[in-house]
């Protein structure tokens, strides 16, 4: 069950992270933050990133083998990167309609999936 909680928290964490890192670009496109000074954009992103940390830290604590979870430190990191790419792809596709996937993006994702496979090998 800890593995499932870890994955759900990682997905939620990465939704917040993606919005913190790239959401301000969508706000700028919509004209909401076009005239904000950079420091306002940074503070806005940090406020969103706070919720990312509120999910990421518990995910790592719950999922880490040293705390009774099912994943090693390396496994947690590779899982997080894989989740990050999937969440980013979904959010970018929804927020930025002009962004499209190309064959090289899919090839890169396959490399990440291979990394997940290799990190779970004994």
JSON list of N, CA, C and O in Angstrom, two decimals, residues 23-36 41 44:
[
{"chain": "A", "resi": 23, "resn": "UNK", "atom": "N", "xyz": [3.32, 27.03, -15.48]},
{"chain": "A", "resi": 23, "resn": "UNK", "atom": "CA", "xyz": [2.01, 27.68, -15.45]},
{"chain": "A", "resi": 23, "resn": "UNK", "atom": "C", "xyz": [2.07, 29.18, -15.68]},
{"chain": "A", "resi": 23, "resn": "UNK", "atom": "O", "xyz": [1.19, 29.76, -16.32]},
{"chain": "A", "resi": 24, "resn": "UNK", "atom": "N", "xyz": [3.13, 29.81, -15.19]},
{"chain": "A", "resi": 24, "resn": "UNK", "atom": "CA", "xyz": [3.25, 31.26, -15.38]},
{"chain": "A", "resi": 24, "resn": "UNK", "atom": "C", "xyz": [3.39, 31.62, -16.85]},
{"chain": "A", "resi": 24, "resn": "UNK", "atom": "O", "xyz": [3.02, 32.71, -17.27]},
{"chain": "A", "resi": 25, "resn": "UNK", "atom": "N", "xyz": [3.91, 30.69, -17.66]},
{"chain": "A", "resi": 25, "resn": "UNK", "atom": "CA", "xyz": [4.01, 30.95, -19.10]},
{"chain": "A", "resi": 25, "resn": "UNK", "atom": "C", "xyz": [2.62, 31.01, -19.73]},
{"chain": "A", "resi": 25, "resn": "UNK", "atom": "O", "xyz": [2.36, 31.83, -20.61]},
{"chain": "A", "resi": 26, "resn": "UNK", "atom": "N", "xyz": [1.73, 30.13, -19.25]},
{"chain": "A", "resi": 26, "resn": "UNK", "atom": "CA", "xyz": [0.36, 30.15, -19.75]},
{"chain": "A", "resi": 26, "resn": "UNK", "atom": "C", "xyz": [-0.35, 31.42, -19.29]},
{"chain": "A", "resi": 26, "resn": "UNK", "atom": "O", "xyz": [-1.09, 32.04, -20.06]},
{"chain": "A", "resi": 27, "resn": "UNK", "atom": "N", "xyz": [-0.10, 31.83, -18.04]},
{"chain": "A", "resi": 27, "resn": "UNK", "atom": "CA", "xyz": [-0.69, 33.08, -17.56]},
{"chain": "A", "resi": 27, "resn": "UNK", "atom": "C", "xyz": [-0.19, 34.27, -18.37]},
{"chain": "A", "resi": 27, "resn": "UNK", "atom": "O", "xyz": [-0.95, 35.20, -18.64]},
{"chain": "A", "resi": 28, "resn": "UNK", "atom": "N", "xyz": [1.07, 34.22, -18.76]},
{"chain": "A", "resi": 28, "resn": "UNK", "atom": "CA", "xyz": [1.63, 35.30, -19.58]},
{"chain": "A", "resi": 28, "resn": "UNK", "atom": "C", "xyz": [0.97, 35.31, -20.96]},
{"chain": "A", "resi": 28, "resn": "UNK", "atom": "O", "xyz": [0.61, 36.37, -21.47]},
{"chain": "A", "resi": 29, "resn": "UNK", "atom": "N", "xyz": [0.78, 34.12, -21.54]},
{"chain": "A", "resi": 29, "resn": "UNK", "atom": "CA", "xyz": [0.10, 34.03, -22.84]},
{"chain": "A", "resi": 29, "resn": "UNK", "atom": "C", "xyz": [-1.32, 34.58, -22.76]},
{"chain": "A", "resi": 29, "resn": "UNK", "atom": "O", "xyz": [-1.81, 35.19, -23.70]},
{"chain": "A", "resi": 30, "resn": "UNK", "atom": "N", "xyz": [-1.99, 34.34, -21.63]},
{"chain": "A", "resi": 30, "resn": "UNK", "atom": "CA", "xyz": [-3.37, 34.79, -21.45]},
{"chain": "A", "resi": 30, "resn": "UNK", "atom": "C", "xyz": [-3.44, 36.27, -21.08]},
{"chain": "A", "resi": 30, "resn": "UNK", "atom": "O", "xyz": [-4.53, 36.82, -20.98]},
{"chain": "A", "resi": 31, "resn": "UNK", "atom": "N", "xyz": [-2.29, 36.90, -20.87]},
{"chain": "A", "resi": 31, "resn": "UNK", "atom": "CA", "xyz": [-2.26, 38.32, -20.54]},
{"chain": "A", "resi": 31, "resn": "UNK", "atom": "C", "xyz": [-2.42, 38.61, -19.06]},
{"chain": "A", "resi": 31, "resn": "UNK", "atom": "O", "xyz": [-2.44, 39.77, -18.65]},
{"chain": "A", "resi": 32, "resn": "UNK", "atom": "N", "xyz": [-2.52, 37.58, -18.23]},
{"chain": "A", "resi": 32, "resn": "UNK", "atom": "CA", "xyz": [-2.72, 37.77, -16.79]},
{"chain": "A", "resi": 32, "resn": "UNK", "atom": "C", "xyz": [-1.46, 38.31, -16.13]},
{"chain": "A", "resi": 32, "resn": "UNK", "atom": "O", "xyz": [-1.51, 39.24, -15.33]},
{"chain": "A", "resi": 33, "resn": "UNK", "atom": "N", "xyz": [-0.32, 37.73, -16.48]},
{"chain": "A", "resi": 33, "resn": "UNK", "atom": "CA", "xyz": [0.93, 38.10, -15.80]},
{"chain": "A", "resi": 33, "resn": "UNK", "atom": "C", "xyz": [1.93, 38.78, -16.72]},
{"chain": "A", "resi": 33, "resn": "UNK", "atom": "O", "xyz": [3.11, 38.85, -16.41]},
{"chain": "A", "resi": 34, "resn": "UNK", "atom": "N", "xyz": [1.46, 39.28, -17.83]},
{"chain": "A", "resi": 34, "resn": "UNK", "atom": "CA", "xyz": [2.35, 39.88, -18.83]},
{"chain": "A", "resi": 34, "resn": "UNK", "atom": "C", "xyz": [3.19, 41.02, -18.29]},
{"chain": "A", "resi": 34, "resn": "UNK", "atom": "O", "xyz": [4.32, 41.22, -18.70]},
{"chain": "A", "resi": 35, "resn": "UNK", "atom": "N", "xyz": [2.62, 41.75, -17.36]},
{"chain": "A", "resi": 35, "resn": "UNK", "atom": "CA", "xyz": [3.31, 42.95, -16.86]},
{"chain": "A", "resi": 35, "resn": "UNK", "atom": "C", "xyz": [3.84, 42.76, -15.43]},
{"chain": "A", "resi": 35, "resn": "UNK", "atom": "O", "xyz": [4.24, 43.73, -14.81]},
{"chain": "A", "resi": 36, "resn": "UNK", "atom": "N", "xyz": [3.81, 41.53, -14.95]},
{"chain": "A", "resi": 36, "resn": "UNK", "atom": "CA", "xyz": [4.35, 41.27, -13.63]},
{"chain": "A", "resi": 36, "resn": "UNK", "atom": "C", "xyz": [5.87, 41.38, -13.66]},
{"chain": "A", "resi": 36, "resn": "UNK", "atom": "O", "xyz": [6.51, 40.86, -14.59]},
{"chain": "A", "resi": 41, "resn": "UNK", "atom": "N", "xyz": [6.59, 36.82, -10.43]},
{"chain": "A", "resi": 41, "resn": "UNK", "atom": "CA", "xyz": [6.45, 35.51, -11.07]},
{"chain": "A", "resi": 41, "resn": "UNK", "atom": "C", "xyz": [7.14, 34.44, -10.23]},
{"chain": "A", "resi": 41, "resn": "UNK", "atom": "O", "xyz": [6.62, 33.35, -10.03]},
{"chain": "A", "resi": 44, "resn": "UNK", "atom": "N", "xyz": [5.05, 33.82, -7.07]},
{"chain": "A", "resi": 44, "resn": "UNK", "atom": "CA", "xyz": [3.87, 33.07, -7.47]},
{"chain": "A", "resi": 44, "resn": "UNK", "atom": "C", "xyz": [4.22, 31.59, -7.66]},
{"chain": "A", "resi": 44, "resn": "UNK", "atom": "O", "xyz": [3.52, 30.70, -7.16]}
]
